[in-house]
mmCIF file of C-alpha atoms and ligand atoms in Angstrom:
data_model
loop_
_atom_site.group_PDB
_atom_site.id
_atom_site.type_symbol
_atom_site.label_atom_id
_atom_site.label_comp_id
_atom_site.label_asym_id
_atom_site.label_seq_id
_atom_site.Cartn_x
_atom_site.Cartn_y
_atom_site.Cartn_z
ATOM 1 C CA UNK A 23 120.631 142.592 82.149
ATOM 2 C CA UNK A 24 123.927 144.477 81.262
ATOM 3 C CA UNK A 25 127.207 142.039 81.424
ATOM 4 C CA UNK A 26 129.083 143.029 84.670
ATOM 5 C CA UNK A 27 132.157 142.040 82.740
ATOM 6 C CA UNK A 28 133.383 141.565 79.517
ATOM 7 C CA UNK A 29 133.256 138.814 76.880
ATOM 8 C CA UNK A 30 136.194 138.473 75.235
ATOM 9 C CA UNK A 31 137.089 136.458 71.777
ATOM 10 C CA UNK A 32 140.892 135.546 70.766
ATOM 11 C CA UNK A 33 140.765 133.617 67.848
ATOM 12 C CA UNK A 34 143.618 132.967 65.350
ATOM 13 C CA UNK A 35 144.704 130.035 63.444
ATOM 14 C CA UNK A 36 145.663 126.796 64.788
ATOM 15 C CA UNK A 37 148.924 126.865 66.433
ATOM 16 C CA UNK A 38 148.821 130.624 67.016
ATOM 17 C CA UNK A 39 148.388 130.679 71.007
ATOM 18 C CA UNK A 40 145.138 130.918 71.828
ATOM 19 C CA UNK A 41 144.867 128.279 74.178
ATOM 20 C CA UNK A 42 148.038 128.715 75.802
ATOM 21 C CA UNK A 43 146.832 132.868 75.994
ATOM 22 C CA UNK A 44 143.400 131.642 77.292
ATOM 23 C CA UNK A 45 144.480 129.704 80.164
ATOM 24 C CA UNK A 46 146.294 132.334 81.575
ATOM 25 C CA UNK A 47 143.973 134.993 81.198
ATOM 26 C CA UNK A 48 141.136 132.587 82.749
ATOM 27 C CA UNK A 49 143.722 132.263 86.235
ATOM 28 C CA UNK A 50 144.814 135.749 86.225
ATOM 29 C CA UNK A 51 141.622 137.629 85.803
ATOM 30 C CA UNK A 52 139.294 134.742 86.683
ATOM 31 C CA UNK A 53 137.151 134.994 83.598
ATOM 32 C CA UNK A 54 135.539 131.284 82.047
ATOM 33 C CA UNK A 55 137.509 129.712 79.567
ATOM 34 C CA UNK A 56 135.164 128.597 76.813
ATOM 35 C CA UNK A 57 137.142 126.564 74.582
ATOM 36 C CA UNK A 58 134.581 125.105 71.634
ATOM 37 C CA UNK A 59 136.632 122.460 70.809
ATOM 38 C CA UNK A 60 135.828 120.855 74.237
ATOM 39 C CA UNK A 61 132.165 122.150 74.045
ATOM 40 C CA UNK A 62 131.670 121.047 70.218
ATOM 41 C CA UNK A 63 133.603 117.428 72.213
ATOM 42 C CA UNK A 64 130.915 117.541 75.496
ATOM 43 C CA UNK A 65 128.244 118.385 74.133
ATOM 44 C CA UNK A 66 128.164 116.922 71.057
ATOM 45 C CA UNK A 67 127.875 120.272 68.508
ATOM 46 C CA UNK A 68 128.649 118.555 65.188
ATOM 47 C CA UNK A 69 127.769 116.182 62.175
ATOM 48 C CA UNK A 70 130.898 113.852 62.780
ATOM 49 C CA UNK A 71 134.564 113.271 62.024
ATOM 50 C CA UNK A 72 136.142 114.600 59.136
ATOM 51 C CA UNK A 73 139.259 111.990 59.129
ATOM 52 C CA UNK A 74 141.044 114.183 55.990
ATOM 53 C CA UNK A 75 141.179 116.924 58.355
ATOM 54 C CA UNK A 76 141.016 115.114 61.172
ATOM 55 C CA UNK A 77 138.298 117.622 62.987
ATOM 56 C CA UNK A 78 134.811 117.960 64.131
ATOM 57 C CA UNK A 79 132.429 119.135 61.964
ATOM 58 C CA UNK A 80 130.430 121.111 63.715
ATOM 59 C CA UNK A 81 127.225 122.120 63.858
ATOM 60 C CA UNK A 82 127.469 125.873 64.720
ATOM 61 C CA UNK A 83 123.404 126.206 65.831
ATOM 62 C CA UNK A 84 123.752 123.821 67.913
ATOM 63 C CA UNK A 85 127.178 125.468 69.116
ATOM 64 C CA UNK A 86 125.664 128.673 69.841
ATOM 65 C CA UNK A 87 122.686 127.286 71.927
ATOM 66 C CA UNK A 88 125.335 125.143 73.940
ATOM 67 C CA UNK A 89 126.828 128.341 75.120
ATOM 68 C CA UNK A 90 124.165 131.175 74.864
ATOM 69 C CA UNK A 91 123.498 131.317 78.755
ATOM 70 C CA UNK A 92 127.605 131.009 79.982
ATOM 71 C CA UNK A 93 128.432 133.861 77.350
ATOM 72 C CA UNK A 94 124.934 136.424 78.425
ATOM 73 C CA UNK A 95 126.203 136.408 82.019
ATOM 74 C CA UNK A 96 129.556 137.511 80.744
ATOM 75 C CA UNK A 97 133.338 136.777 81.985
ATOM 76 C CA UNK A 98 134.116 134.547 78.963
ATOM 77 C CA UNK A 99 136.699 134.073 76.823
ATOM 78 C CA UNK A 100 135.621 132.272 73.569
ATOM 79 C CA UNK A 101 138.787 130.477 72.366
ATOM 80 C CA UNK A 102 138.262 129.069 68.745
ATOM 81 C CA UNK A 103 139.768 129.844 64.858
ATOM 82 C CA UNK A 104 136.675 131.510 63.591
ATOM 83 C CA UNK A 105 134.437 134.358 65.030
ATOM 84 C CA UNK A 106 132.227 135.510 62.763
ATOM 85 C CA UNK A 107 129.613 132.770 63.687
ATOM 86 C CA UNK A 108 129.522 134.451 66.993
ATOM 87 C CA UNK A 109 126.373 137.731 67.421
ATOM 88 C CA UNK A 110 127.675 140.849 67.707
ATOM 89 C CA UNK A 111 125.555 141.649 70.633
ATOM 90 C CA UNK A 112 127.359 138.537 72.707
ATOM 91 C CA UNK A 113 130.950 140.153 72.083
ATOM 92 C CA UNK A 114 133.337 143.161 73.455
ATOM 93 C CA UNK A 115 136.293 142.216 72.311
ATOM 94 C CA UNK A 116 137.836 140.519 69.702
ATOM 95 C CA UNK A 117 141.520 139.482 70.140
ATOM 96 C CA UNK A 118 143.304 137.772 66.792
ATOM 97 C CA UNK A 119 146.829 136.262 67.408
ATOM 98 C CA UNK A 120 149.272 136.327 64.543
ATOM 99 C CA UNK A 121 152.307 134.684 64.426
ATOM 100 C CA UNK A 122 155.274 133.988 61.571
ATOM 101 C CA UNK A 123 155.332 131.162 59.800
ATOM 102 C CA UNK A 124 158.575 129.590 60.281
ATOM 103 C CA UNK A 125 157.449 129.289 63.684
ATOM 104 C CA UNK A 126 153.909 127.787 62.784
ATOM 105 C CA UNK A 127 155.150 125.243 61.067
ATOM 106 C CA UNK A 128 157.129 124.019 63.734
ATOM 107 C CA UNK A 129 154.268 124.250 66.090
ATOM 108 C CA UNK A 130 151.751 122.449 64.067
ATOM 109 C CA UNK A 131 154.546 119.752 62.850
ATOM 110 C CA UNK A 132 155.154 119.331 66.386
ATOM 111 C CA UNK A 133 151.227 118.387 66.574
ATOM 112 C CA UNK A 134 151.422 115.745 64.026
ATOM 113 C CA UNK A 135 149.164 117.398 61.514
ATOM 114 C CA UNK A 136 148.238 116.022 58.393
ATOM 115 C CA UNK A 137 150.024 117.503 55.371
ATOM 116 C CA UNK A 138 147.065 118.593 53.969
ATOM 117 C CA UNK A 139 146.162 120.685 57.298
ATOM 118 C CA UNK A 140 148.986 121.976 57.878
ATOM 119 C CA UNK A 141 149.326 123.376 54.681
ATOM 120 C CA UNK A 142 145.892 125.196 54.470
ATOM 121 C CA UNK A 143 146.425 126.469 58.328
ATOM 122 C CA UNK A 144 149.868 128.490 57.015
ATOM 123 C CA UNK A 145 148.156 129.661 53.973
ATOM 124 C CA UNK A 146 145.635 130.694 56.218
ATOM 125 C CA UNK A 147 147.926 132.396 58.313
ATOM 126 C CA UNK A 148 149.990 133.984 55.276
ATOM 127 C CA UNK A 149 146.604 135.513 54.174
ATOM 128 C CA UNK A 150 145.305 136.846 57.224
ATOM 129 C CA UNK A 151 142.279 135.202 57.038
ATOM 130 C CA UNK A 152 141.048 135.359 60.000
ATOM 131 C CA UNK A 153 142.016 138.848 60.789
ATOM 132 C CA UNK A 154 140.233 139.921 57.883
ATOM 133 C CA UNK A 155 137.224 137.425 59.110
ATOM 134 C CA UNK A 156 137.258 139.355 62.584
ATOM 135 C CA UNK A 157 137.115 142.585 60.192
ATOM 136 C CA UNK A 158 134.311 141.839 58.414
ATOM 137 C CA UNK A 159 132.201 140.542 61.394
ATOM 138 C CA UNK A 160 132.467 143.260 64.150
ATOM 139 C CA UNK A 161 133.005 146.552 64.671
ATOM 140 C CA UNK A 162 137.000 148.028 63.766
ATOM 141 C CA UNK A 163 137.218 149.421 67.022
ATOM 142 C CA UNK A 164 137.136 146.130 69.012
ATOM 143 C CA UNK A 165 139.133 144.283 66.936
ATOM 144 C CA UNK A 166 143.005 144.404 67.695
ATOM 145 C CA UNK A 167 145.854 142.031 65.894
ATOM 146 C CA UNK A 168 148.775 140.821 68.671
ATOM 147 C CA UNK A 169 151.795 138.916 67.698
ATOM 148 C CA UNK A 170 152.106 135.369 69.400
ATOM 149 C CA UNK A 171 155.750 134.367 68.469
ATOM 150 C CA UNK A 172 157.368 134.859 71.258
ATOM 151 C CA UNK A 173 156.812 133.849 75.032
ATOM 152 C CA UNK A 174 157.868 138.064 76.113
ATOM 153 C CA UNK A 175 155.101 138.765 73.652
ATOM 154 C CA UNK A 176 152.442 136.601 75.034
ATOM 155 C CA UNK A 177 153.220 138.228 78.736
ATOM 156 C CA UNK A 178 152.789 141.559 76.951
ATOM 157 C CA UNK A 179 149.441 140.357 75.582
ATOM 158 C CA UNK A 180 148.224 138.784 78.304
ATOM 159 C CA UNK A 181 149.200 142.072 80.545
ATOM 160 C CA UNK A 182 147.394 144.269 78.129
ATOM 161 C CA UNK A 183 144.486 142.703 77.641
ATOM 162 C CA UNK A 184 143.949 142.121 81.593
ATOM 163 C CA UNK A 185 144.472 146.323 81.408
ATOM 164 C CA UNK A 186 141.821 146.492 78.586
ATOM 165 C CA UNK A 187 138.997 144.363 81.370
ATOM 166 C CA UNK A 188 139.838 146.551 84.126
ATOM 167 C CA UNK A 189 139.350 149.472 82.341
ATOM 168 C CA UNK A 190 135.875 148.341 80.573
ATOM 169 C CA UNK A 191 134.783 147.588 83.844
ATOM 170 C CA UNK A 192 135.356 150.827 85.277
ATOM 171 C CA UNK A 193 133.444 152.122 82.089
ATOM 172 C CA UNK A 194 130.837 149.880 82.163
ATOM 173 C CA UNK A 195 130.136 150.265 86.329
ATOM 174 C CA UNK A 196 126.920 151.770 87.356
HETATM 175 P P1 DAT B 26 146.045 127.212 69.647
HETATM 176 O O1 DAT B 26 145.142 127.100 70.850
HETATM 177 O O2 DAT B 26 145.892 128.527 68.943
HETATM 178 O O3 DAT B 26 145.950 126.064 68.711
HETATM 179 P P2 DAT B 26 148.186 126.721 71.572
HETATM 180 O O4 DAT B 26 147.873 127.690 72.686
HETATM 181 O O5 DAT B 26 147.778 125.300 71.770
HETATM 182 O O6 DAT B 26 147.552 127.245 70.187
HETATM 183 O O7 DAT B 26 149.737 126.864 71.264
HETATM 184 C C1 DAT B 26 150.415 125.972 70.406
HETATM 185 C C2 DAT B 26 151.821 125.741 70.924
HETATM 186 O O8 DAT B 26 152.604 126.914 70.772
HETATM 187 C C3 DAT B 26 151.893 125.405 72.406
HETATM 188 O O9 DAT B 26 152.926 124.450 72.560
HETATM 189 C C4 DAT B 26 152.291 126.692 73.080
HETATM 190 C C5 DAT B 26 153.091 127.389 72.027
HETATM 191 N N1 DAT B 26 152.925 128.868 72.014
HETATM 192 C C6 DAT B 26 151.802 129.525 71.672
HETATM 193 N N2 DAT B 26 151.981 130.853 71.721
HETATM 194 C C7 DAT B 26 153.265 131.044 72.093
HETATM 195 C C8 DAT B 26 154.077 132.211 72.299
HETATM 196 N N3 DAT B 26 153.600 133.469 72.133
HETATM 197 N N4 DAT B 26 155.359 132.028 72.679
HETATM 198 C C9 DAT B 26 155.858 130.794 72.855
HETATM 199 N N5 DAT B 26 155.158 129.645 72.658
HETATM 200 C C10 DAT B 26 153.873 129.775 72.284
#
């Protein structure tokens, strides 16, 4: 069965939006929010607590089984910092969120990370490694790199991504 509508990935590191850009997208074109750190939470997807980095570990088999039947019927949007665990086949569009640095910092400080996590998430950041992730994984031509500093640029995102669904499902209608 072809998805009536799309499944959609933003992904970025920590700090970088993705929830925040989620939530809205979920309300204003009424797709499912999958956020896997509630699933890998619910449904118990992982091998325990790292306390250093103060995370799940998670168990990505597991992971993908826990969500396999939401994401086939489509309307998702998969809101997590990696992608490349994620099949091909279960994806049409991969959205990674960038933002500076100066402005991560504040965002994850304001979190109360661990020194040791906050570093590695602007390094991450600094290196593009999950754009480059996102890269490797799928297909160039549904990956696309939006800036998440600023609240005019999340309307912007979130305004053309909704474009982006209406227009894939005109193309993808019978
Ligand atoms: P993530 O889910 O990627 O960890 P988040 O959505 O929880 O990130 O956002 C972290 C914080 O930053 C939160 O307080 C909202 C704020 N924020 C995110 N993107 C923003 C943007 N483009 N403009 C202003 N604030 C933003």
């Amino acid at each position: 069965m072809p998805r009536q509508s799309p499944n959609i990935i933003i992904t970025g590191t920590p700090g970088v939006g993705k929830t925040t850009h989620c939530e809205i997208l979920a309300e204003k074109i009424g797709a499912r929010h999958l956020s896997v750190n509630q699933v890998v939470k619910d449904k118990e997807c992982h091998e325990g607590w790292d306390d250093e980095y103060q995370s799940w570990i998670v168990d990505e088999d597991k992971l993908l089984d826990a969500i396999e039947d939401d994401v086939k019927e489509g309307g998702c949007i998969i809101d997590w910092h990696a992608c490349d665990l994620f099949p091909k086949s279960w994806i049409d569009l991969v959205v990674v969120l960038r933002v500076d640095s100066t402005t991560l910092y504040d965002r994850l400080k304001a979190r109360n990370y661990p020194e040791i996590k906050l570093q590695e998430n602007l390094d991450t950041e600094i290196m593009e490694v999950l754009l480059q992730e996102a890269r490797d994984a799928f297909d160039e031509e549904i990956v696309i790199e939006l800036q998440s500093t600023t609240s005019e640029e999340m309307d912007t995102n979130v305004d053309r991504i909704e474009a982006w669904v209406t227009q894939w499902k005109k193309d993808n209608a019978e």
